[in-house]
Amino acid sequence: MTDLTPSPLVIPQVIVGLGNPGAKYDRTRHNIGFEVVDLLAKWWQISLSEQKKYQGLFGEGLGASSAKVRLLKPQTYMNNSGQSIRAVLDWYKLPPESVLIIYDDMDLPVGRLRMRLSGSAGGHNGMKSAIAHLGTQGFPRLRLGIGSAKNADIDKDTISHVLGKFAPTEAAIVADAIKLSAEMVEYSLKQGVEKAMSLYNNRTAGE
């Protein structure tokens, strides 16, 4: 007999944007997760402040549909992001699936969004750290396309690509992608991650 019980809604309680701290990394491709969290903080009027116990910039308040939500920008540098995320989960006694992590992805073209309920790190050091510290791959994530280094410039290596800034010609698409991502997060708070996936995963910013 088929089990027709609907699966429980996955509603994020901690929204994490990945990036590197410091002015020199501001608005680089690798920091696009930070920018989505900054926009959500603005929309929801949540102020982010440095919290040493979380090793990050943190704030809590009411998000979409008046749901209690916490925003986090780890300040550990990308490779140790998981330490900061783990600290928040431990403090609030939350399970890994209550986290939604937003980060850059070179495998997706600029402007493409892709939300998933779980998955591997796909070579992303911030996600490798998150998976290691949470002890599972079973938590939602939202990837934002930043294009590959090869597409940008054949001689450019991966590091200089992700730590570089978007081209001026990409600015409008990136701004739209950040806004779409924030809308997707809001929708996931109201209707759950799976509904947000079905509505937004085929959309590309700037279309």
Short mmCIF file of C-alpha atoms in Angstrom, two decimals:
data_model
loop_
_atom_site.label_atom_id
_atom_site.label_comp_id
_atom_site.label_asym_id
_atom_site.label_seq_id
_atom_site.Cartn_x
_atom_site.Cartn_y
_atom_site.Cartn_z
CA MET A 1 0.00 0.00 0.00
CA THR A 2 1.29 3.46 -0.87
CA ASP A 3 1.91 5.81 2.04
CA LEU A 4 -0.10 8.95 1.25
CA THR A 5 0.96 10.80 4.40
CA PRO A 6 2.31 14.19 3.32
CA SER A 7 5.89 14.77 4.34
CA PRO A 8 6.27 17.45 7.04
CA LEU A 9 7.04 20.94 5.79
CA VAL A 10 10.69 21.95 6.06
CA ILE A 11 10.63 25.52 7.39
CA PRO A 12 14.07 27.10 7.92
CA GLN A 13 14.75 28.66 11.33
CA VAL A 14 18.35 29.76 10.77
CA ILE A 15 19.30 31.48 7.49
CA VAL A 16 23.06 31.41 6.88
CA GLY A 17 24.89 33.32 4.17
CA LEU A 18 28.44 32.17 3.43
CA GLY A 19 31.28 34.56 2.68
CA ASN A 20 34.59 35.96 3.92
CA PRO A 21 34.82 38.84 6.43
CA GLY A 22 36.66 42.07 5.69
CA ALA A 23 36.37 44.93 3.21
CA LYS A 24 38.63 43.33 0.60
CA TYR A 25 36.12 40.49 0.09
CA ASP A 26 33.07 42.75 0.02
CA ARG A 27 30.82 42.11 -3.00
CA THR A 28 33.09 39.41 -4.42
CA ARG A 29 31.48 36.39 -6.08
CA HIS A 30 32.28 34.21 -3.04
CA ASN A 31 30.35 36.62 -0.78
CA ILE A 32 27.00 36.57 -2.56
CA GLY A 33 25.52 34.58 0.35
CA PHE A 34 26.31 37.50 2.67
CA GLU A 35 24.45 39.86 0.34
CA VAL A 36 21.26 37.79 0.41
CA VAL A 37 21.32 37.76 4.24
CA ASP A 38 21.94 41.54 4.26
CA LEU A 39 18.86 42.06 2.06
CA LEU A 40 16.70 39.81 4.27
CA ALA A 41 17.92 41.69 7.36
CA LYS A 42 16.83 44.93 5.68
CA TRP A 43 13.41 43.58 4.66
CA TRP A 44 12.71 42.08 8.07
CA GLN A 45 14.33 44.95 10.02
CA ILE A 46 16.67 42.60 11.86
CA SER A 47 19.94 44.19 12.96
CA LEU A 48 23.05 42.03 12.68
CA SER A 49 25.75 42.42 15.29
CA GLU A 50 28.96 40.61 16.13
CA GLN A 51 28.38 37.68 18.48
CA LYS A 52 31.65 36.18 19.67
CA LYS A 53 30.01 32.97 20.94
CA TYR A 54 28.83 32.26 17.37
CA GLN A 55 31.96 33.67 15.64
CA GLY A 56 29.64 35.58 13.37
CA LEU A 57 27.33 38.50 12.67
CA PHE A 58 23.96 37.43 14.03
CA GLY A 59 20.45 38.74 14.50
CA GLU A 60 17.00 37.38 15.24
CA GLY A 61 13.50 38.62 14.69
CA LEU A 62 10.33 37.92 12.73
CA GLY A 63 10.60 36.98 9.06
CA ALA A 64 7.90 36.27 6.50
CA SER A 65 4.53 35.21 7.97
CA SER A 66 5.79 36.42 11.37
CA ALA A 67 7.92 33.30 11.80
CA LYS A 68 10.78 33.53 14.31
CA VAL A 69 13.98 33.53 12.28
CA ARG A 70 17.70 33.90 12.89
CA LEU A 71 20.20 35.34 10.42
CA LEU A 72 23.91 34.45 10.46
CA LYS A 73 27.00 35.58 8.54
CA PRO A 74 29.95 33.50 9.82
CA GLN A 75 33.11 35.58 10.35
CA THR A 76 35.46 32.59 10.51
CA TYR A 77 36.54 32.80 6.84
CA MET A 78 34.87 30.46 4.40
CA ASN A 79 36.80 27.27 5.19
CA ASN A 80 35.65 27.25 8.84
CA SER A 81 32.04 28.35 8.34
CA GLY A 82 30.74 25.18 9.99
CA GLN A 83 32.12 26.19 13.42
CA SER A 84 29.88 29.27 13.48
CA ILE A 85 26.78 27.42 12.24
CA ARG A 86 27.29 24.61 14.77
CA ALA A 87 27.59 27.15 17.62
CA VAL A 88 24.16 28.65 16.78
CA LEU A 89 22.49 25.23 16.49
CA ASP A 90 23.99 24.08 19.78
CA TRP A 91 22.89 27.25 21.60
CA TYR A 92 19.29 27.01 20.37
CA LYS A 93 19.21 23.18 20.40
CA LEU A 94 18.09 23.03 16.77
CA PRO A 95 18.48 20.12 14.33
CA PRO A 96 20.60 20.50 11.14
CA GLU A 97 17.50 20.47 8.89
CA SER A 98 16.38 23.78 10.46
CA VAL A 99 19.30 25.55 8.71
CA LEU A 100 19.17 27.04 5.21
CA ILE A 101 22.64 27.86 3.84
CA ILE A 102 23.03 30.31 0.95
CA TYR A 103 26.23 30.24 -1.09
CA ASP A 104 27.89 30.76 -4.48
CA ASP A 105 28.17 28.01 -7.10
CA MET A 106 30.55 28.00 -10.08
CA ASP A 107 28.65 25.14 -11.73
CA LEU A 108 25.62 27.36 -12.29
CA PRO A 109 25.52 30.30 -14.74
CA VAL A 110 25.26 33.81 -13.30
CA GLY A 111 21.68 34.47 -12.23
CA ARG A 112 20.57 30.84 -11.86
CA LEU A 113 19.16 29.76 -8.48
CA ARG A 114 18.95 26.20 -7.17
CA MET A 115 17.47 25.17 -3.83
CA ARG A 116 17.83 21.62 -2.49
CA LEU A 117 16.81 19.77 0.68
CA SER A 118 20.20 18.04 0.95
CA GLY A 119 23.31 17.15 -1.06
CA SER A 120 27.09 17.09 -1.19
CA ALA A 121 29.44 20.06 -0.86
CA GLY A 122 30.19 19.97 -4.60
CA GLY A 123 33.76 21.16 -3.97
CA HIS A 124 32.66 24.27 -2.02
CA ASN A 125 34.93 24.69 1.04
CA GLY A 126 32.32 26.51 3.10
CA MET A 127 29.86 23.69 2.56
CA LYS A 128 32.52 21.05 3.28
CA SER A 129 33.01 22.73 6.67
CA ALA A 130 29.24 22.95 7.29
CA ILE A 131 28.71 19.25 6.49
CA ALA A 132 31.69 18.25 8.67
CA HIS A 133 30.46 20.25 11.69
CA LEU A 134 26.77 19.37 11.32
CA GLY A 135 27.63 15.73 10.74
CA THR A 136 25.15 15.37 7.88
CA GLN A 137 24.36 16.53 4.34
CA GLY A 138 20.68 16.59 5.24
CA PHE A 139 19.95 20.30 5.47
CA PRO A 140 18.49 22.75 2.93
CA ARG A 141 20.74 24.95 0.82
CA LEU A 142 20.31 27.64 -1.83
CA ARG A 143 23.01 27.95 -4.49
CA LEU A 144 23.48 31.10 -6.55
CA GLY A 145 25.26 30.81 -9.87
CA ILE A 146 28.45 32.82 -10.29
CA GLY A 147 29.60 31.24 -13.56
CA SER A 148 32.80 29.24 -14.00
CA ALA A 149 36.33 30.59 -14.12
CA LYS A 150 36.73 29.18 -17.65
CA ASN A 151 33.78 31.20 -18.89
CA ALA A 152 35.16 34.36 -17.35
CA ASP A 153 38.71 34.09 -18.65
CA ILE A 154 40.57 30.99 -19.78
CA ASP A 155 43.72 31.97 -17.85
CA LYS A 156 41.96 32.86 -14.64
CA ASP A 157 42.23 30.28 -11.91
CA THR A 158 39.38 29.34 -9.63
CA ILE A 159 40.58 31.32 -6.60
CA SER A 160 40.95 34.61 -8.42
CA HIS A 161 37.54 34.01 -10.03
CA VAL A 162 35.60 33.44 -6.81
CA LEU A 163 37.48 36.18 -4.96
CA GLY A 164 36.99 38.62 -7.83
CA LYS A 165 34.03 40.94 -8.34
CA PHE A 166 31.28 40.49 -10.89
CA ALA A 167 31.74 42.23 -14.24
CA PRO A 168 29.85 45.53 -14.64
CA THR A 169 27.76 43.85 -17.35
CA GLU A 170 26.60 41.29 -14.76
CA ALA A 171 25.60 43.84 -12.10
CA ALA A 172 21.88 44.01 -12.96
CA ILE A 173 21.53 40.20 -13.18
CA VAL A 174 23.35 39.73 -9.85
CA ALA A 175 21.16 42.33 -8.11
CA ASP A 176 18.07 40.56 -9.47
CA ALA A 177 19.44 37.14 -8.38
CA ILE A 178 19.97 38.42 -4.83
CA LYS A 179 16.41 39.79 -4.73
CA LEU A 180 14.96 36.55 -6.19
CA SER A 181 16.93 34.53 -3.64
CA ALA A 182 15.54 36.62 -0.78
CA GLU A 183 12.02 36.12 -2.16
CA MET A 184 12.68 32.37 -2.36
CA VAL A 185 13.78 32.30 1.29
CA GLU A 186 10.65 34.26 2.30
CA TYR A 187 8.48 31.80 0.39
CA SER A 188 10.19 28.84 2.08
CA LEU A 189 9.30 30.33 5.49
CA LYS A 190 5.64 30.58 4.48
CA GLN A 191 5.15 27.42 2.42
CA GLY A 192 8.19 25.23 3.10
CA VAL A 193 11.40 24.54 1.19
CA GLU A 194 9.87 22.05 -1.27
CA LYS A 195 7.20 24.48 -2.45
CA ALA A 196 9.87 27.18 -2.88
CA MET A 197 11.96 24.72 -4.92
CA SER A 198 9.08 23.92 -7.27
CA LEU A 199 8.26 27.59 -7.82
CA TYR A 200 11.75 29.10 -8.17
CA ASN A 201 14.26 26.41 -9.21
CA ASN A 202 13.71 26.87 -12.94
CA ARG A 203 13.95 30.63 -12.83
CA THR A 204 16.96 32.65 -13.87
CA ALA A 205 17.48 36.24 -12.75
CA GLY A 206 17.30 38.85 -15.49
CA GLU A 207 14.92 36.87 -17.69
#
